[in-house]
Amino acid sequence: MVVRHIKALFVFAALFIFAALTAARPSMAEERATTEEAQALVVKAVELYKSAGREKALAAFADPNGGFMPKDLYIFMLDMKGTMILHAKNPGLNGKDLANLKDSDGKLFVAEQVKVASEKGSGWVDYKWVNAATKKIEPKTSFIQRADDVLIGCGAYKQ
């Protein structure tokens, strides 16, 4: 009789875990933003930067309730030498020279972002980055746009 109850408890626990994981999976997938959403967020950020000025824009970008952190997106801002002015999700990077930062494949992606901003004004840069949600290195693409003497960017993990 005890064995029967243990088996029933085990089956119940397994079904409960399966149901919880299945229910959680769609919400996690919904939190992943698209490249179109990343680009639209950069356009919105550049507009605010140009209309409200640097300090107000930086405050809005860093504010979790400021409208610049939907889903898994966030804004980052670099100077044209590759120094991080603002990383909305990892403020420990602020003020750091990242021009020589390489991804897991050895790509100098920050230097490429600066080059794209300098030469084209805006564009996409592909690289690999640790996804804060999964804790895994994943392919990512960032849309960057130059605004005066800085570049404003936002990346989306590739689906």
mmCIF file of N, CA and C in Angstrom, residues 10 12 19 24 31-32 37 43-45 55 63 85-87 101 117 121 125 131 137-138 156:
data_model
loop_
_atom_site.group_PDB
_atom_site.id
_atom_site.type_symbol
_atom_site.label_atom_id
_atom_site.label_comp_id
_atom_site.label_asym_id
_atom_site.label_seq_id
_atom_site.Cartn_x
_atom_site.Cartn_y
_atom_site.Cartn_z
ATOM 1 N N PHE A 10 4.708 10.014 -7.046
ATOM 2 C CA PHE A 10 5.716 10.228 -8.077
ATOM 3 C C PHE A 10 5.071 10.647 -9.392
ATOM 4 N N PHE A 12 2.129 12.042 -9.809
ATOM 5 C CA PHE A 12 1.572 13.383 -9.613
ATOM 6 C C PHE A 12 2.669 14.442 -9.716
ATOM 7 N N ALA A 19 3.646 20.018 -16.347
ATOM 8 C CA ALA A 19 2.671 21.093 -16.572
ATOM 9 C C ALA A 19 3.294 22.460 -16.310
ATOM 10 N N ALA A 24 5.359 27.426 -18.598
ATOM 11 C CA ALA A 24 6.381 28.462 -18.562
ATOM 12 C C ALA A 24 6.997 28.704 -19.933
ATOM 13 N N GLU A 31 8.764 36.537 -24.454
ATOM 14 C CA GLU A 31 9.634 37.592 -23.960
ATOM 15 C C GLU A 31 10.783 37.899 -24.917
ATOM 16 N N ARG A 32 11.030 37.030 -25.874
ATOM 17 C CA ARG A 32 12.105 37.230 -26.829
ATOM 18 C C ARG A 32 11.647 38.211 -27.902
ATOM 19 N N GLU A 37 11.678 44.819 -33.623
ATOM 20 C CA GLU A 37 11.432 45.544 -32.370
ATOM 21 C C GLU A 37 12.704 46.224 -31.872
ATOM 22 N N VAL A 43 15.397 53.542 -33.054
ATOM 23 C CA VAL A 43 14.846 54.740 -33.698
ATOM 24 C C VAL A 43 14.167 55.624 -32.654
ATOM 25 N N LYS A 44 13.385 55.013 -31.773
ATOM 26 C CA LYS A 44 12.720 55.748 -30.689
ATOM 27 C C LYS A 44 13.752 56.393 -29.755
ATOM 28 N N ALA A 45 14.809 55.666 -29.442
ATOM 29 C CA ALA A 45 15.852 56.179 -28.546
ATOM 30 C C ALA A 45 16.596 57.355 -29.168
ATOM 31 N N GLU A 55 21.227 63.880 -21.232
ATOM 32 C CA GLU A 55 20.978 63.478 -19.838
ATOM 33 C C GLU A 55 19.588 62.889 -19.634
ATOM 34 N N ASP A 63 16.040 53.584 -16.987
ATOM 35 C CA ASP A 63 14.874 53.382 -16.131
ATOM 36 C C ASP A 63 14.065 52.173 -16.613
ATOM 37 N N ILE A 85 29.057 54.289 -22.744
ATOM 38 C CA ILE A 85 28.487 55.406 -22.002
ATOM 39 C C ILE A 85 27.360 54.889 -21.126
ATOM 40 N N LEU A 86 26.524 54.019 -21.697
ATOM 41 C CA LEU A 86 25.407 53.458 -20.947
ATOM 42 C C LEU A 86 25.099 52.054 -21.451
ATOM 43 N N HIS A 87 25.046 51.129 -20.519
ATOM 44 C CA HIS A 87 24.513 49.790 -20.785
ATOM 45 C C HIS A 87 23.379 49.629 -19.793
ATOM 46 N N LEU A 101 36.861 44.474 -27.182
ATOM 47 C CA LEU A 101 36.062 43.365 -26.668
ATOM 48 C C LEU A 101 35.739 42.398 -27.803
ATOM 49 N N ALA A 117 28.734 52.623 -37.538
ATOM 50 C CA ALA A 117 28.178 53.945 -37.212
ATOM 51 C C ALA A 117 28.963 55.056 -37.901
ATOM 52 N N GLY A 121 26.422 55.271 -40.736
ATOM 53 C CA GLY A 121 25.428 55.985 -39.942
ATOM 54 C C GLY A 121 24.533 55.054 -39.150
ATOM 55 N N VAL A 125 25.035 44.577 -36.728
ATOM 56 C CA VAL A 125 26.279 43.868 -36.418
ATOM 57 C C VAL A 125 25.905 42.562 -35.724
ATOM 58 N N ASN A 131 23.204 35.398 -23.099
ATOM 59 C CA ASN A 131 21.805 35.743 -22.876
ATOM 60 C C ASN A 131 21.562 35.694 -21.369
ATOM 61 N N ILE A 137 25.745 31.435 -24.260
ATOM 62 C CA ILE A 137 26.200 32.283 -25.357
ATOM 63 C C ILE A 137 25.322 31.966 -26.558
ATOM 64 N N GLU A 138 24.713 33.025 -27.118
ATOM 65 C CA GLU A 138 23.788 32.844 -28.229
ATOM 66 C C GLU A 138 24.093 33.859 -29.331
ATOM 67 N N ALA A 156 18.972 41.941 -30.531
ATOM 68 C CA ALA A 156 17.988 40.879 -30.364
ATOM 69 C C ALA A 156 18.688 39.548 -30.606
#
